JSON list of C-alpha atoms in Angstrom, two decimals:
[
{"chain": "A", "resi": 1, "resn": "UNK", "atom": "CA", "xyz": [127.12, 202.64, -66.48]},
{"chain": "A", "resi": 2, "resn": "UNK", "atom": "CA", "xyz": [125.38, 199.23, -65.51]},
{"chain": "A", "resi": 3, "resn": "UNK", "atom": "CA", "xyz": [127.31, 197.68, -68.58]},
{"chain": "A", "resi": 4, "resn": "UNK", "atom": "CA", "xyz": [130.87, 199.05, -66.81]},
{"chain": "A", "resi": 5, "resn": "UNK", "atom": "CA", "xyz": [129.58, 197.89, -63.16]},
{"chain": "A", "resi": 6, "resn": "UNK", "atom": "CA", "xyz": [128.54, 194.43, -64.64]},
{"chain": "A", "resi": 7, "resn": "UNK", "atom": "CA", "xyz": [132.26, 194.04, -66.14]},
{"chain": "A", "resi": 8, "resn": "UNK", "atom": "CA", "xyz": [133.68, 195.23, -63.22]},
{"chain": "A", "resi": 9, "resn": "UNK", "atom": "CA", "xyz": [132.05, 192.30, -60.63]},
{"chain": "A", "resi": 10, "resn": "UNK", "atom": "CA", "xyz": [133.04, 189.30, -62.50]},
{"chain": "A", "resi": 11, "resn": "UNK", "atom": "CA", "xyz": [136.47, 190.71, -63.24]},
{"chain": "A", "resi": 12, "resn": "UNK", "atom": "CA", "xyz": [136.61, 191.71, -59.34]},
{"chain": "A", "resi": 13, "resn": "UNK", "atom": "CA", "xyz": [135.50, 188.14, -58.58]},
{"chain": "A", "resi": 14, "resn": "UNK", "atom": "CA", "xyz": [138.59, 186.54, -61.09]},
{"chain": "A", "resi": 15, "resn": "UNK", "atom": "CA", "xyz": [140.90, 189.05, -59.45]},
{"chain": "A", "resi": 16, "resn": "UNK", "atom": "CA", "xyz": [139.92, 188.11, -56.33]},
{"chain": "A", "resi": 17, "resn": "UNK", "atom": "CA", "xyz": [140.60, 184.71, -56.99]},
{"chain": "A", "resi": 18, "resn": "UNK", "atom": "CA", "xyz": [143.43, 184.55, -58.65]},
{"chain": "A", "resi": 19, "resn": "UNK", "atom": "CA", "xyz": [145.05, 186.88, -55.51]},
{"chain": "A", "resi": 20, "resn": "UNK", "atom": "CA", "xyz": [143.74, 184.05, -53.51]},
{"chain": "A", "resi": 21, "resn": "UNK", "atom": "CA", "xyz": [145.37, 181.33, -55.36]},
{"chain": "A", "resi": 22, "resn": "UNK", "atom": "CA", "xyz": [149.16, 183.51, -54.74]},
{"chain": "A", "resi": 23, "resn": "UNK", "atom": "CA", "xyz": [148.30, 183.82, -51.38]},
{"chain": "A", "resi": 24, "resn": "UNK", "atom": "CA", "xyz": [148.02, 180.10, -50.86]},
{"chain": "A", "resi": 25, "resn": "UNK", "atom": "CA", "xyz": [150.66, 179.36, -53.20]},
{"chain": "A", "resi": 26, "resn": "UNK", "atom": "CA", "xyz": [152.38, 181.86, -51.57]},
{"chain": "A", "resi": 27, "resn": "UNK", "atom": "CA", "xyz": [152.07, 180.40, -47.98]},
{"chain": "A", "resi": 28, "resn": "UNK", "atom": "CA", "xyz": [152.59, 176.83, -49.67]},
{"chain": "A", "resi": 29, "resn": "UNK", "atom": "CA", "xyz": [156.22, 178.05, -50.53]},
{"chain": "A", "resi": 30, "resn": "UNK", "atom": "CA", "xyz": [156.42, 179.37, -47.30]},
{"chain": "A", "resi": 31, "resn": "UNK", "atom": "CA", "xyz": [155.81, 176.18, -45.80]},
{"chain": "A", "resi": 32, "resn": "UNK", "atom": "CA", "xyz": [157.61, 174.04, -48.24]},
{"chain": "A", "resi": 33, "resn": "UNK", "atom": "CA", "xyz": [160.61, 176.25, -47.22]},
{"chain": "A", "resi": 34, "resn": "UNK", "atom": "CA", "xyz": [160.27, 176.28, -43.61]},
{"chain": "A", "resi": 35, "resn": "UNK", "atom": "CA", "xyz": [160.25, 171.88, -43.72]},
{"chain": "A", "resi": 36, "resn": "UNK", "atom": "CA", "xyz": [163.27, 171.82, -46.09]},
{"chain": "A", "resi": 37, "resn": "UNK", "atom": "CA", "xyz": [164.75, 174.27, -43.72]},
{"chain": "A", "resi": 38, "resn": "UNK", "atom": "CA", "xyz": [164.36, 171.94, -40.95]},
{"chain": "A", "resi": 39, "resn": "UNK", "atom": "CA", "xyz": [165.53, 169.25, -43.15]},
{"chain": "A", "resi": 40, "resn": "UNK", "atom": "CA", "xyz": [168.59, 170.52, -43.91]},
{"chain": "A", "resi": 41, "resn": "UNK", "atom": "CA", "xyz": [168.85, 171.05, -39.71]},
{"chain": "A", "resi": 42, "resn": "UNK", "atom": "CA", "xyz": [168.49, 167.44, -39.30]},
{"chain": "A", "resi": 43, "resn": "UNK", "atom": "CA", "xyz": [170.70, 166.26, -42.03]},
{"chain": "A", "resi": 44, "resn": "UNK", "atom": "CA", "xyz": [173.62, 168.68, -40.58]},
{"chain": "A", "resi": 45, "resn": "UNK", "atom": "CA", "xyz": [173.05, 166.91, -37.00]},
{"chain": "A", "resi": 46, "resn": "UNK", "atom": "CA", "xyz": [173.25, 163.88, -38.09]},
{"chain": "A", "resi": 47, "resn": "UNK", "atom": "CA", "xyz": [176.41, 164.46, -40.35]},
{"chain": "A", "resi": 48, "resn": "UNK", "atom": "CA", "xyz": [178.03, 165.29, -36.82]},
{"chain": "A", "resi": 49, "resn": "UNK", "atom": "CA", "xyz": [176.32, 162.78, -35.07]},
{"chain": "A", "resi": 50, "resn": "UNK", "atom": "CA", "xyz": [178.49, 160.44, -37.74]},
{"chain": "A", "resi": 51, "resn": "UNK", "atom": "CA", "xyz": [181.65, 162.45, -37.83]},
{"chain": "A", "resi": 52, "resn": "UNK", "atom": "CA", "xyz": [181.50, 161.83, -33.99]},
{"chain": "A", "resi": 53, "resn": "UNK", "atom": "CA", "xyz": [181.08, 158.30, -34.21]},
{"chain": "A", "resi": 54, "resn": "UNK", "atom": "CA", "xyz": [183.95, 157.90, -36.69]},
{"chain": "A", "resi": 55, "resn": "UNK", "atom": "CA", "xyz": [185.70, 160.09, -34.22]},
{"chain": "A", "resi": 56, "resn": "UNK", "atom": "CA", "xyz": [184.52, 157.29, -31.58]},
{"chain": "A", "resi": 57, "resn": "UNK", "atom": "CA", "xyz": [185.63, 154.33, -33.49]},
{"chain": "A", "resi": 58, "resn": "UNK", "atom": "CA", "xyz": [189.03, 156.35, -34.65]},
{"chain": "A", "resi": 59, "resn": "UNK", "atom": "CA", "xyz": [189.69, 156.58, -31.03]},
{"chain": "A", "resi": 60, "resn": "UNK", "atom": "CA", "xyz": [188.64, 153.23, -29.83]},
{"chain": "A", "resi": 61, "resn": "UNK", "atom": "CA", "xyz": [190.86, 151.62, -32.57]},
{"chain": "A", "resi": 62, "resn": "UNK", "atom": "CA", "xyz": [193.67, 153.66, -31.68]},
{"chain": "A", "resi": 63, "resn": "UNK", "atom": "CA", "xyz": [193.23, 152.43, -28.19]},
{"chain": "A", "resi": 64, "resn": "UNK", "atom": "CA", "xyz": [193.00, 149.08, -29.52]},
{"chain": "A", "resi": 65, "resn": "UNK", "atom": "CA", "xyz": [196.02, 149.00, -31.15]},
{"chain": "A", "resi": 66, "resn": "UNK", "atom": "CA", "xyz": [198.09, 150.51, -28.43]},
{"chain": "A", "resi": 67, "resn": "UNK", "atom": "CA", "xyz": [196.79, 147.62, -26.04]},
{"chain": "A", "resi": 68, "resn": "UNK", "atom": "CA", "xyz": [197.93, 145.24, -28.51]},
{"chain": "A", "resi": 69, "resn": "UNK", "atom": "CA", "xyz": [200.89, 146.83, -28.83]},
{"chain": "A", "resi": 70, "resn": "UNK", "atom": "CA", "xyz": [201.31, 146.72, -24.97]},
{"chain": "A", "resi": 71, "resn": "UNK", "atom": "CA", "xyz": [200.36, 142.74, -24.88]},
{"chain": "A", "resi": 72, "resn": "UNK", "atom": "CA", "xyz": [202.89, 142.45, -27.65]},
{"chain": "A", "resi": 73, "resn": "UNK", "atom": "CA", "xyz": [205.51, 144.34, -25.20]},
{"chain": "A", "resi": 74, "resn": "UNK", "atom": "CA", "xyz": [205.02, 141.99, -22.65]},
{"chain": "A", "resi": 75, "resn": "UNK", "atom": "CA", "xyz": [204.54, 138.99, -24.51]},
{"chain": "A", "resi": 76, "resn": "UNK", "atom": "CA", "xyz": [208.15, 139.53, -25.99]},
{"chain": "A", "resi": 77, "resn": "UNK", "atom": "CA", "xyz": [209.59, 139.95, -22.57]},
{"chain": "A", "resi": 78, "resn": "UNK", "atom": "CA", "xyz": [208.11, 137.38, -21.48]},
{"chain": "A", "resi": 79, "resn": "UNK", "atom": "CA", "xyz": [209.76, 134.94, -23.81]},
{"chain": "A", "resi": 80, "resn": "UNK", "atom": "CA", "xyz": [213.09, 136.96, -23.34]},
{"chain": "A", "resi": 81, "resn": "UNK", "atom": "CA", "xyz": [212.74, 136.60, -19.61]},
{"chain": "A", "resi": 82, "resn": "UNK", "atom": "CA", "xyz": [212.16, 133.15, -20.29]},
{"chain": "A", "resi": 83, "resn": "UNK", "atom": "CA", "xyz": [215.08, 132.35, -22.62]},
{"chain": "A", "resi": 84, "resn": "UNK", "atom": "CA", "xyz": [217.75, 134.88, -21.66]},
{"chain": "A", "resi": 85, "resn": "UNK", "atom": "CA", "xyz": [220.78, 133.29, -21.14]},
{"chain": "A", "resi": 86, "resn": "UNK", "atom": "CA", "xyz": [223.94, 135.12, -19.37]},
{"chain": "A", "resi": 87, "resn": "UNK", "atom": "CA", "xyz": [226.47, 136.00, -21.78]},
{"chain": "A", "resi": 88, "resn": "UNK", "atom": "CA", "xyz": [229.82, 134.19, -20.78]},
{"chain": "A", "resi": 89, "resn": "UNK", "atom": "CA", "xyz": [227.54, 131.01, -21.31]},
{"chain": "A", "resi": 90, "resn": "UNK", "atom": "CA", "xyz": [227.07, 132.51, -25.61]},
{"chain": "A", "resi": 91, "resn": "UNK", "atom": "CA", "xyz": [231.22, 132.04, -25.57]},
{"chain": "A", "resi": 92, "resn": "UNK", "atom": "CA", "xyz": [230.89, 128.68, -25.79]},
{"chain": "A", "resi": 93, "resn": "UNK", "atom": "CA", "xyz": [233.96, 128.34, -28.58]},
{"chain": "A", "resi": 94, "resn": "UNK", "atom": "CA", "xyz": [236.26, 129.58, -26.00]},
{"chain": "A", "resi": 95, "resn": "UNK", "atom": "CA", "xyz": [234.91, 128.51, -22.70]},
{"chain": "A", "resi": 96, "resn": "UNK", "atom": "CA", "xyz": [234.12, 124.99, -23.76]},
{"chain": "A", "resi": 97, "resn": "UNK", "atom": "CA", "xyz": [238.23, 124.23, -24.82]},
{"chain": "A", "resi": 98, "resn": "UNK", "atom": "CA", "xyz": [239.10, 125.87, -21.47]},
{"chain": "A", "resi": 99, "resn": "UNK", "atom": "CA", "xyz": [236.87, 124.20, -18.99]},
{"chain": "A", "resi": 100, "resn": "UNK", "atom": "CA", "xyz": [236.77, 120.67, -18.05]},
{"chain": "A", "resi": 101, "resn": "UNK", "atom": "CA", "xyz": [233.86, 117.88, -19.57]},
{"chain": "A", "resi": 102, "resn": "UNK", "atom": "CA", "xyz": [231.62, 118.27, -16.42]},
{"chain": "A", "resi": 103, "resn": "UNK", "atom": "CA", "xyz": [231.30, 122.33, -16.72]},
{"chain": "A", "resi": 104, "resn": "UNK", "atom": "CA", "xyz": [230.76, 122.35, -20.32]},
{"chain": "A", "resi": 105, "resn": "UNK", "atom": "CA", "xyz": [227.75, 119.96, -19.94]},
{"chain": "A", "resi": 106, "resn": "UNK", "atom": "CA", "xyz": [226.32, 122.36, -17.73]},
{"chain": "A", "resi": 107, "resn": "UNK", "atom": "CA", "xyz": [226.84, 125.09, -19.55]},
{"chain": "A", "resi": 108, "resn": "UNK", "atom": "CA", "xyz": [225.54, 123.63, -22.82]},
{"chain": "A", "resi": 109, "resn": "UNK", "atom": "CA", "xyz": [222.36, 122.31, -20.82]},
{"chain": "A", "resi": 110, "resn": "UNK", "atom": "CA", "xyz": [221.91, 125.91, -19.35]},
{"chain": "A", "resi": 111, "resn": "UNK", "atom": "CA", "xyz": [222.52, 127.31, -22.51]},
{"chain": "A", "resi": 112, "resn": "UNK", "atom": "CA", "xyz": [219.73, 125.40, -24.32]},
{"chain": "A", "resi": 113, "resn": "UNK", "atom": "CA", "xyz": [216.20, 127.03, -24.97]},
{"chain": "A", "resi": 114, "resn": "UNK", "atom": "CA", "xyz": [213.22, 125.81, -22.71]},
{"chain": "A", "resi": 115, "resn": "UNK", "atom": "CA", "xyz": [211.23, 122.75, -23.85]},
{"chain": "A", "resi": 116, "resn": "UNK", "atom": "CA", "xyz": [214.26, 121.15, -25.86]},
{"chain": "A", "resi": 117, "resn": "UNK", "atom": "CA", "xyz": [215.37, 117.67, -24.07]},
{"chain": "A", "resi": 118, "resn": "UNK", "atom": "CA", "xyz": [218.87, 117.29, -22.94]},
{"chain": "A", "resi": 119, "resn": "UNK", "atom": "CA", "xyz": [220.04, 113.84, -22.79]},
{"chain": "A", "resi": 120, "resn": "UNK", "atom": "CA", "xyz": [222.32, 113.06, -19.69]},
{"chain": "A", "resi": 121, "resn": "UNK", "atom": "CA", "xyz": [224.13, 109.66, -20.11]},
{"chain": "A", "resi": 122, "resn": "UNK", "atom": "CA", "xyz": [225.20, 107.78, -16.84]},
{"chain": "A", "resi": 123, "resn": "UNK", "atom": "CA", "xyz": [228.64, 107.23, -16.30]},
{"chain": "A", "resi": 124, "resn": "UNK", "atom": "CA", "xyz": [226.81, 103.98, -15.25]},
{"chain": "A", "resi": 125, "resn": "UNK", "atom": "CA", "xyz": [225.74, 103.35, -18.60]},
{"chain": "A", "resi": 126, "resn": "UNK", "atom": "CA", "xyz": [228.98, 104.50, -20.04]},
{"chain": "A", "resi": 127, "resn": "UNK", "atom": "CA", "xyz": [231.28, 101.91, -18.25]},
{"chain": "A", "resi": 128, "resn": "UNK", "atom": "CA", "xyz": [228.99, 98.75, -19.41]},
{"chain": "A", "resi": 129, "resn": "UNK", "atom": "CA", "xyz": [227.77, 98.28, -16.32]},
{"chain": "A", "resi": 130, "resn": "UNK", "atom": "CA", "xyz": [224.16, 98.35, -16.98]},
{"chain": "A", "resi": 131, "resn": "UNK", "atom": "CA", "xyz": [221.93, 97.11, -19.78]},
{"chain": "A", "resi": 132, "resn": "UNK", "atom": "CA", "xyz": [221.81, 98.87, -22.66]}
]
């Protein structure tokens, strides 16, 4: 019976440590699972954090765009205000055989955009009484 009791410690002892070793590997894995738990916590926060900033930046160019949009707007009435015309002065075909050579001068001089020159001749000039 010594023989069996002599067998039985060192086999207790390699049990014993081979339980050991799961129990740590065990734990280990436990571990291991808990930090690519949190992980995968972190990477799903910041994978909103980002959709939110597209959502930011999607928003903000949207705004952008409507504010150029709106400059554009007023831009273009701008230069309408600034070269609209009233229409019986566009019937210049008809108006101009009508009306006599003073009127159609002025009409053709309002008629003209901004910034182009109109040359007005002197009747001075015309009858050779000055230089020129």
């Amino acid at each position: 019976m010594d023989e069996k009791s002599e067998k039985s410690s060192p086999e207790k002892s390699i049990d014993e440590r081979v339980h050991q070793q799961l129990v740590y590997k065990d734990n280990r894995i436990i571990d291991l699972n808990n930090v690519i738990l949190d992980k995968e916590r972190q990477i799903l926060d910041l994978q909103e954090r980002v959709r939110e900033h597209n959502e930011v930046a999607s928003v903000k160019n949207q705004a952008m765009r409507i504010v150029q949009q709106k400059f554009e707007e007023m831009n273009r009435d701008k230069k309408d205000m600034s070269t609209e015309t009233d229409p019986s002065f566009l019937n210049t075909t008809s108006s101009t055989s009508t009306s006599s050579g003073g009127n159609s001068k002025e009409r053709r001089a309002r008629s003209s955009s901004p910034g182009h020159v109109i040359a007005a001749r002197s009747l001075y000039f015309r009858r050779g009484g000055g230089k020129g």
